C-alpha atoms as a PDB file:
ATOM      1  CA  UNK A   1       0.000   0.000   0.000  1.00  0.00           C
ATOM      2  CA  UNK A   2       1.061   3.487  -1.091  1.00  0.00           C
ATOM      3  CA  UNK A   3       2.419   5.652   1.757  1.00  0.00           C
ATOM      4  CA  UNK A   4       0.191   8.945   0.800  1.00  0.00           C
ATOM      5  CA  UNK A   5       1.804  11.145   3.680  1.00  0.00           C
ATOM      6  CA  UNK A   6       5.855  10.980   2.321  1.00  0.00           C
ATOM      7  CA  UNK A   7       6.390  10.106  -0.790  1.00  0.00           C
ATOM      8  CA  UNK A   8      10.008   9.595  -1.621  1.00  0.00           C
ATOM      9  CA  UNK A   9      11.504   9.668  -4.740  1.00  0.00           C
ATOM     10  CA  UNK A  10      15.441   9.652  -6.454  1.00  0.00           C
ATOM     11  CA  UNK A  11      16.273  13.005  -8.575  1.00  0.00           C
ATOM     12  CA  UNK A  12      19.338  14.215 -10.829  1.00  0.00           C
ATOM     13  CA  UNK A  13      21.105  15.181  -7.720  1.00  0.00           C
ATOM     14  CA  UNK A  14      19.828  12.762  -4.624  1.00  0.00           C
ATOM     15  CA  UNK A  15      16.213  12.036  -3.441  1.00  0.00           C
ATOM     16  CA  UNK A  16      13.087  14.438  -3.083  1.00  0.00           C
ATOM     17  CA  UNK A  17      11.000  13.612  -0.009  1.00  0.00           C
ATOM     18  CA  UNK A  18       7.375  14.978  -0.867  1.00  0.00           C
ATOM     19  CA  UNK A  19       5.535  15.566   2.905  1.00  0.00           C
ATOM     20  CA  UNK A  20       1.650  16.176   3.313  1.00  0.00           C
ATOM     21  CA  UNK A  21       1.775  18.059   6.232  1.00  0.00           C
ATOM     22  CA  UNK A  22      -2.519  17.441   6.769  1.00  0.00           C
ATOM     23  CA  UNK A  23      -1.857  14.036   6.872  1.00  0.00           C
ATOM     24  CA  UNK A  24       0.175  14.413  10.180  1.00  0.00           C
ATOM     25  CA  UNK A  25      -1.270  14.566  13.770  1.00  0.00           C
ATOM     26  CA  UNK A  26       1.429  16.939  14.194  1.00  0.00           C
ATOM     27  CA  UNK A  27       5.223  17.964  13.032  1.00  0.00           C
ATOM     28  CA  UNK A  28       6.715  15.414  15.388  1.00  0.00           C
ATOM     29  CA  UNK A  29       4.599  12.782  14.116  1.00  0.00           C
ATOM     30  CA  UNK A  30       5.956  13.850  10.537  1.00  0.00           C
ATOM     31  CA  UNK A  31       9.450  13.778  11.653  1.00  0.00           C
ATOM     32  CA  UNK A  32       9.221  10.271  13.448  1.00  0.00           C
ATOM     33  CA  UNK A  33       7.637   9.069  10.302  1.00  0.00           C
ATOM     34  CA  UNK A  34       9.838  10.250   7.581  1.00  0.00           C
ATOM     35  CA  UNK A  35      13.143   9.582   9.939  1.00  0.00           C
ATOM     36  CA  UNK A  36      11.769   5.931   9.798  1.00  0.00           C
ATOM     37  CA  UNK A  37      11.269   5.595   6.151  1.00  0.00           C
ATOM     38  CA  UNK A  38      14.540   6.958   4.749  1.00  0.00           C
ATOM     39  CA  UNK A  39      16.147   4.627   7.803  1.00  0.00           C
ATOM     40  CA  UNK A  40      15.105   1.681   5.991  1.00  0.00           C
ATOM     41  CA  UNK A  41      16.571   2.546   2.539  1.00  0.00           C
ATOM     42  CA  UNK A  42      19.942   4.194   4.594  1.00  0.00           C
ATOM     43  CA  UNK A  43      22.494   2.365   2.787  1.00  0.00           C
ATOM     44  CA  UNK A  44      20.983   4.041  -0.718  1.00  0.00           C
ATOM     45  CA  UNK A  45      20.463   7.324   0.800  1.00  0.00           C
ATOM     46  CA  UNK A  46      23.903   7.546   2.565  1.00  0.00           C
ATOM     47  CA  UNK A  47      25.518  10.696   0.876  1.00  0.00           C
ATOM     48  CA  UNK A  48      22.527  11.769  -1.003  1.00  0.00           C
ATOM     49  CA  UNK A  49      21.489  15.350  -0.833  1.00  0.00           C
ATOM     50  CA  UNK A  50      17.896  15.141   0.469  1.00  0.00           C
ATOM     51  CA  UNK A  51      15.041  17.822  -0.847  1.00  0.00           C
ATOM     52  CA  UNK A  52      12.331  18.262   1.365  1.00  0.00           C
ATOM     53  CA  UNK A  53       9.344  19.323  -0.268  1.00  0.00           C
ATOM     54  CA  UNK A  54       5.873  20.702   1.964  1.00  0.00           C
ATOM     55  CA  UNK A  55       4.149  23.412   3.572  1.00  0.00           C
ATOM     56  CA  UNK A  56       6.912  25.359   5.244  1.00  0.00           C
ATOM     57  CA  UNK A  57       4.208  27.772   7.139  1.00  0.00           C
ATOM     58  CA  UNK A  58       4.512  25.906  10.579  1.00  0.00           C
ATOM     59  CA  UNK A  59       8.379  24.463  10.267  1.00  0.00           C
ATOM     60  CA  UNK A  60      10.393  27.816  11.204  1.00  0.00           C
ATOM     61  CA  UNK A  61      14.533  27.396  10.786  1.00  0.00           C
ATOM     62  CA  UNK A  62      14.771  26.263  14.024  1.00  0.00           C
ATOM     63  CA  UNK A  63      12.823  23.516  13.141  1.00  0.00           C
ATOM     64  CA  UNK A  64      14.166  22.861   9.820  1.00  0.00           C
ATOM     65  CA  UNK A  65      17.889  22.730  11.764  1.00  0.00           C
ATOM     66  CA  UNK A  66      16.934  20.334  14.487  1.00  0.00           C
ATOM     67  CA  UNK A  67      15.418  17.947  11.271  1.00  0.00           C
ATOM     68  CA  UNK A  68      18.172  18.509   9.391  1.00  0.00           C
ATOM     69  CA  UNK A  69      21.005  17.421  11.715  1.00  0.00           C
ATOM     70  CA  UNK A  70      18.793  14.724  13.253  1.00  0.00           C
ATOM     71  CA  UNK A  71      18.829  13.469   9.681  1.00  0.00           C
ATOM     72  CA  UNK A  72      22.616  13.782   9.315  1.00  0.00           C
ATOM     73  CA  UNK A  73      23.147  11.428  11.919  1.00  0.00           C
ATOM     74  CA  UNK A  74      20.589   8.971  11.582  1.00  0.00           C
ATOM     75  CA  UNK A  75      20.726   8.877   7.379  1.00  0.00           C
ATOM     76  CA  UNK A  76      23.655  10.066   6.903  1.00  0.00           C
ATOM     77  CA  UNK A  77      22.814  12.104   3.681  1.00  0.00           C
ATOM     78  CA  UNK A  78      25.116  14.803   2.486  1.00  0.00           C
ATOM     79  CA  UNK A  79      22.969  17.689   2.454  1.00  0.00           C
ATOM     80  CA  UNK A  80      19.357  19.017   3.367  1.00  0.00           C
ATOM     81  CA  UNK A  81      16.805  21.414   1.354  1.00  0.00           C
ATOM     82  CA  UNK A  82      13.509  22.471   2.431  1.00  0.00           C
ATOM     83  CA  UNK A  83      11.499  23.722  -0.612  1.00  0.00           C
ATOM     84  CA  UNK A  84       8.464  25.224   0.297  1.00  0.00           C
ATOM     85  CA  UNK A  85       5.597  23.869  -2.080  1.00  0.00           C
ATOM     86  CA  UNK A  86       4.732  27.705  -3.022  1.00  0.00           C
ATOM     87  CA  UNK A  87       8.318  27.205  -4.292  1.00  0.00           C
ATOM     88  CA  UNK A  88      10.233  29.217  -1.871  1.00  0.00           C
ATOM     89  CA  UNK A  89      13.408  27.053  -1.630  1.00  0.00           C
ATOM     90  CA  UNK A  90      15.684  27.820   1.580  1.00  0.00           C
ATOM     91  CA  UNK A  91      19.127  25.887   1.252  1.00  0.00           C
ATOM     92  CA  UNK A  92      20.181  25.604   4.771  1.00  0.00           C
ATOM     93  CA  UNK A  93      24.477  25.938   3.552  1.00  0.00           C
ATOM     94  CA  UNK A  94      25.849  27.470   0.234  1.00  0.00           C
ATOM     95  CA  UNK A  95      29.168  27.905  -0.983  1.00  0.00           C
ATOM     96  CA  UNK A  96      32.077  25.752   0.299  1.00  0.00           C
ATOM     97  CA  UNK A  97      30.526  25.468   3.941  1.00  0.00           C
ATOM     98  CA  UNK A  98      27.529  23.138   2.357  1.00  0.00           C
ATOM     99  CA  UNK A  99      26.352  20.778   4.075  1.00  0.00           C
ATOM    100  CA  UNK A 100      26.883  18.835   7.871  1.00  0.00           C
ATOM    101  CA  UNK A 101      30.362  20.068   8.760  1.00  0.00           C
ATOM    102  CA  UNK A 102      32.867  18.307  11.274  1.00  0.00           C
ATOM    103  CA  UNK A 103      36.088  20.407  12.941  1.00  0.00           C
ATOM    104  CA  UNK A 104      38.871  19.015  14.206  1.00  0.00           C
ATOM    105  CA  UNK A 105      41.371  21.063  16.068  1.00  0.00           C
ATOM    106  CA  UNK A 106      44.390  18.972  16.017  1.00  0.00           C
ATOM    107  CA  UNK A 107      46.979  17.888  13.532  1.00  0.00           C
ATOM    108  CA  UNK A 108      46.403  14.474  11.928  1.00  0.00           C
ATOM    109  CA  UNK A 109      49.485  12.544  12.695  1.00  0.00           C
ATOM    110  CA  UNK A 110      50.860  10.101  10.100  1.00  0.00           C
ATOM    111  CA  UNK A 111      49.434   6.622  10.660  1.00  0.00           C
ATOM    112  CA  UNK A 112      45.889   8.414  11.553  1.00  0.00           C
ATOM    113  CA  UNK A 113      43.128   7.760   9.492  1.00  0.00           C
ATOM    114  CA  UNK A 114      40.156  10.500   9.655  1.00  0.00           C
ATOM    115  CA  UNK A 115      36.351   8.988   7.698  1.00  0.00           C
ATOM    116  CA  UNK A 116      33.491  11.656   7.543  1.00  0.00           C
ATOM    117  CA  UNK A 117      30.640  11.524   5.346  1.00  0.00           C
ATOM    118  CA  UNK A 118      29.947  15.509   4.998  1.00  0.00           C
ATOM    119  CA  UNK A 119      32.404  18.612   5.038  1.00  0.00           C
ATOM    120  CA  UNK A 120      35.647  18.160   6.878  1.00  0.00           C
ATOM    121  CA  UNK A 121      37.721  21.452   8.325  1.00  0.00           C
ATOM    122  CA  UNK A 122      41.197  20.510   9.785  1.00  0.00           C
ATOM    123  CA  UNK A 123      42.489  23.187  12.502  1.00  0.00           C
ATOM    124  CA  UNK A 124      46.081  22.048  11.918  1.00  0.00           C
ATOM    125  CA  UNK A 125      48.625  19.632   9.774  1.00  0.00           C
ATOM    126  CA  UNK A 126      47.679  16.696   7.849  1.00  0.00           C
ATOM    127  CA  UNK A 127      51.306  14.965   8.084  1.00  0.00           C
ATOM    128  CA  UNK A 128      52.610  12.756   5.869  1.00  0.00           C
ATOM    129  CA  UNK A 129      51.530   9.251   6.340  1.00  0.00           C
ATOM    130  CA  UNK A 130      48.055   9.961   7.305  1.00  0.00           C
ATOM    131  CA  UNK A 131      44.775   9.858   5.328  1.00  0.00           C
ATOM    132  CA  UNK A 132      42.072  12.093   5.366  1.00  0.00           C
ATOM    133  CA  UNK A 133      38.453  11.313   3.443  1.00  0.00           C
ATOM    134  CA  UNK A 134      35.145  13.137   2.941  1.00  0.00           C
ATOM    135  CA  UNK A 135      32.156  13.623   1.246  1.00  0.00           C
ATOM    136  CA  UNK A 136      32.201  16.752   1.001  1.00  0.00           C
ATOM    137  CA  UNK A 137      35.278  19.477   0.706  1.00  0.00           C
ATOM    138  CA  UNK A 138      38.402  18.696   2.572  1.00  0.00           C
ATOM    139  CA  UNK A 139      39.819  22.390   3.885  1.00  0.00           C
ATOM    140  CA  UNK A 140      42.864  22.724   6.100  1.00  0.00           C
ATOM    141  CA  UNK A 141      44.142  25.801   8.171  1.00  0.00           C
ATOM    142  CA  UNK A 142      47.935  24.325   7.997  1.00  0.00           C
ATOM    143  CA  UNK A 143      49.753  22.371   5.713  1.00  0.00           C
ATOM    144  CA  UNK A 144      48.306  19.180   3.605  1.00  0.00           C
ATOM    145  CA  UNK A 145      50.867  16.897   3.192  1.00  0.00           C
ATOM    146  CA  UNK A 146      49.182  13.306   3.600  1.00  0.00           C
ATOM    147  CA  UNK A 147      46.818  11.752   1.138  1.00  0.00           C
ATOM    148  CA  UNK A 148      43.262  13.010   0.888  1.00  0.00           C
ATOM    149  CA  UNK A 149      40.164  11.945  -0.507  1.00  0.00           C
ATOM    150  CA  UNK A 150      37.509  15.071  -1.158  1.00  0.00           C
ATOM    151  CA  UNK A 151      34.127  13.968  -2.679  1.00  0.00           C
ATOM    152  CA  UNK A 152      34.675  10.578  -1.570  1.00  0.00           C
ATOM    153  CA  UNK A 153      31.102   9.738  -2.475  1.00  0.00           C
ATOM    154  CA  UNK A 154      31.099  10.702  -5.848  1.00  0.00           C
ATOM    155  CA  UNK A 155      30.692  14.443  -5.366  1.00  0.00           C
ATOM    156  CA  UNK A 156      32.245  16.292  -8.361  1.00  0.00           C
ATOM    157  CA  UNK A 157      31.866  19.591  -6.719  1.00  0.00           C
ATOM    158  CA  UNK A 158      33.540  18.952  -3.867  1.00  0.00           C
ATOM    159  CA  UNK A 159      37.177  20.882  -2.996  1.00  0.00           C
ATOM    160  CA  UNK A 160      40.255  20.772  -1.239  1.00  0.00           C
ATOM    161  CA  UNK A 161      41.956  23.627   0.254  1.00  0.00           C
ATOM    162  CA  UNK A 162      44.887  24.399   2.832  1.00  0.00           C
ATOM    163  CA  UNK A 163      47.291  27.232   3.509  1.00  0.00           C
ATOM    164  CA  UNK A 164      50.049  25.119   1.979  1.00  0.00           C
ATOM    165  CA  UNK A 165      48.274  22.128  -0.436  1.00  0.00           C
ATOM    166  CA  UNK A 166      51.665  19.316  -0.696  1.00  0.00           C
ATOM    167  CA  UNK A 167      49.777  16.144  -0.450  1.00  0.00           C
ATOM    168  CA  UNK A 168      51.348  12.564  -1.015  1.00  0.00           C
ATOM    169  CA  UNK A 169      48.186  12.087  -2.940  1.00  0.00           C
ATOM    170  CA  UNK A 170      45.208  13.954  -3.651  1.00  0.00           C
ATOM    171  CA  UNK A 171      41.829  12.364  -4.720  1.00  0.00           C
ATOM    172  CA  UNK A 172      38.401  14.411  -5.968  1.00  0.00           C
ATOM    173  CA  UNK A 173      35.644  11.876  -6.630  1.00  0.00           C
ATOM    174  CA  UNK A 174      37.214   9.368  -8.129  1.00  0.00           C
ATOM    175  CA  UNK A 175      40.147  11.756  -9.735  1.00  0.00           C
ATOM    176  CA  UNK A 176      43.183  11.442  -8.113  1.00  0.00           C
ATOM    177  CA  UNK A 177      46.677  13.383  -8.820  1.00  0.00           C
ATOM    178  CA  UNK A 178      50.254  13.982  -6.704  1.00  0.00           C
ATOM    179  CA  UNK A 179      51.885  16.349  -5.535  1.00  0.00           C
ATOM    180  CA  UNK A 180      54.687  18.073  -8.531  1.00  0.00           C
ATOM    181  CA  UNK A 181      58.106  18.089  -7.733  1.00  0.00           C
ATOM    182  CA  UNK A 182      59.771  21.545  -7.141  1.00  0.00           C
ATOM    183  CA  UNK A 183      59.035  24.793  -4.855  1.00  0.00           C
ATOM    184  CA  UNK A 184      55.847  25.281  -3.061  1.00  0.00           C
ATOM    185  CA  UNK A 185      54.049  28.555  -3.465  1.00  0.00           C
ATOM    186  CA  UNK A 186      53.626  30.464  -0.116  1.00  0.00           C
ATOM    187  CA  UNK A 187      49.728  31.275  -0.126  1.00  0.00           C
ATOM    188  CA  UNK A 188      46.428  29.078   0.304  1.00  0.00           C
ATOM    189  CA  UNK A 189      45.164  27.223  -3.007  1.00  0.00           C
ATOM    190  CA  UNK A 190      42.477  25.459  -3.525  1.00  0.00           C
ATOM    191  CA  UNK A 191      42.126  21.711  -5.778  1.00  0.00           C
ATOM    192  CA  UNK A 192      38.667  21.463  -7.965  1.00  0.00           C
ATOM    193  CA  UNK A 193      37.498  19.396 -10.902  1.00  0.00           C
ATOM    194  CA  UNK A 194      37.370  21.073 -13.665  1.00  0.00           C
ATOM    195  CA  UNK A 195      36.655  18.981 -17.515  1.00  0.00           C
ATOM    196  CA  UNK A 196      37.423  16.146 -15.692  1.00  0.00           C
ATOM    197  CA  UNK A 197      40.847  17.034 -14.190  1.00  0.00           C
ATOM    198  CA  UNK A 198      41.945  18.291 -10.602  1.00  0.00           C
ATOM    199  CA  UNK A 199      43.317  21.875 -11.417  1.00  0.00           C
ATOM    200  CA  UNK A 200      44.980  23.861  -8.144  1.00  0.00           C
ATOM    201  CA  UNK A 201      44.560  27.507  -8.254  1.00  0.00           C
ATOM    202  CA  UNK A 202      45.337  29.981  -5.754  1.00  0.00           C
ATOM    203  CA  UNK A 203      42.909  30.768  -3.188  1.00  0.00           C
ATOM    204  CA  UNK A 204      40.617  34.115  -3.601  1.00  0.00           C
ATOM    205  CA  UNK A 205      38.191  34.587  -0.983  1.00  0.00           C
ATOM    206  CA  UNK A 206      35.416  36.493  -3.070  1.00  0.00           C
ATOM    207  CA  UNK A 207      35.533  33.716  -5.694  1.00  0.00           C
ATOM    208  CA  UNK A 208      34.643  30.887  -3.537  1.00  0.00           C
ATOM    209  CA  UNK A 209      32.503  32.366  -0.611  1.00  0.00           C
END
C-alpha cells in the first residue's frame, strides 16, 4: 500500500522527499515518520542530498535545523533542502561550507586515518603518512601533506583547500593526482574538478565564498 503522507523519490542530484503536512497529527509525528522511512533505505540514501518538499508555514529554521542534523546522523545524507511547495526554496548551507560540517582542532598525525561523510575542516597539519576522506570538501588551516580523498562519495563539486596544499596524494571523486616536484608557493590554493581534471589555483576569498 502506497504511503500517501511521504512520498520519496530519487532526482538528478539525490532524493526528493514529498511531505503532506494534513496528513500528520502533528510535526513530530511527521518527523518520526519520515526519519523511519529513509532509515530503511539508509544504505541508498547515505551521501545523497535530500530535498524536502511541503508546507513550510509551521516548520520555522529552528525547526528545519533540528530535522536537518537529526537526519545527518541517523541517514547520513550529504545535504538538506527544504522547498516550500509555493516554491520558496531555503538551502540551509551554500558555498564551500555546504552541508553537515565536522572540525577538528588537532593535527592528523601520520598513521591516523580520519572517515566523515559531509564537510571536513582541519584546525592544523595533515602529516605525511596519514589519510584524510570526505564527502564533502576537505579544507585545512595548515599544511596538507598526507593523502586526501575530497568527494569521496562521488561528489564532483567537492574541494580541497589548505594554507600550503603538498599532499602525497590527492583524490576528488574518483580523480586522483600527486603532488609536482619543485618549490611550493607560499599562499592558500584550492584543488577542484574542472573537464574532468583536478586543477589547483590559488585561493581568492570572493571567488569561492
Amino acid at each position: 500500500m502506497v504511503d500517501e503522507r511521504i512520498f520519496i523519490k530519487g532526482n538528478k542530484d539525490g532524493i526528493n522527499a514529498v511531505v503532506n503536512m494534513n496528513k500528520f497529527v502533528d510535526y513530530e509525528d511527521m518527523v518520526q515518520t519520515l526519519v523511519e522511512r529513509l532509515k530503511k533505505g539508509k544504505r541508498f540514501y547515505r551521501g545523497s542530498v535530500l530535498t524536502i518538499i511541503a508546507d513550510l508555514t509551521d516548520i520555522d529554521e529552528k525547526k528545519q535545523r533540528k530535522l536537518r542534523d537529526l537526519l545527518f546522523d541517523e541517514v547520513l545524507i550529504r545535504d538538506c533542502i527544504f522547498k516550500d511547495k509555493r516554491e520558496k526554496e531555503v538551502k540551509m548551507f551554500s558555498g564551500v561550507y555546504e552541508g553537515k560540517t565536522r572540525f577538528i582542532q588537532k593535527t592528523i598525525r601520520g598513521g591516523q586515518h580520519i572517515d566523515y561523510p559531509g564537510n571536513l575542516v582541519i584546525i592544523g597539519d595533515i602529516n605525511p603518512g596519514s589519510e584524510v576522506t570526505a564527502f564533502g570538501n576537505i579544507i585545512v588551516l595548515g599544511k596538507l601533506r598526507g593523502r586526501v580523498h575530497a568527494g569521496a562519495n562521488g561528489n564532483k563539486k567537492a574541494v580541497i583547500a589548505a594554507f600550503s596544499l603538498q599532499p602525497e596524494v590527492l583524490q576528488i571523486s574518483g580523480i586522483l593526482t600527486i603532488s609536482p616536484d619543485g618549490e611550493k608557493p607560499q599562499y592558500p590554493e584550492v584543488a577542484k574538478i574542472k573537464d574532468d581534471e583536478i586543477i589547483v589555483e590559488p585561493y581568492l576569498p570572493n571567488k569561492f565564498i
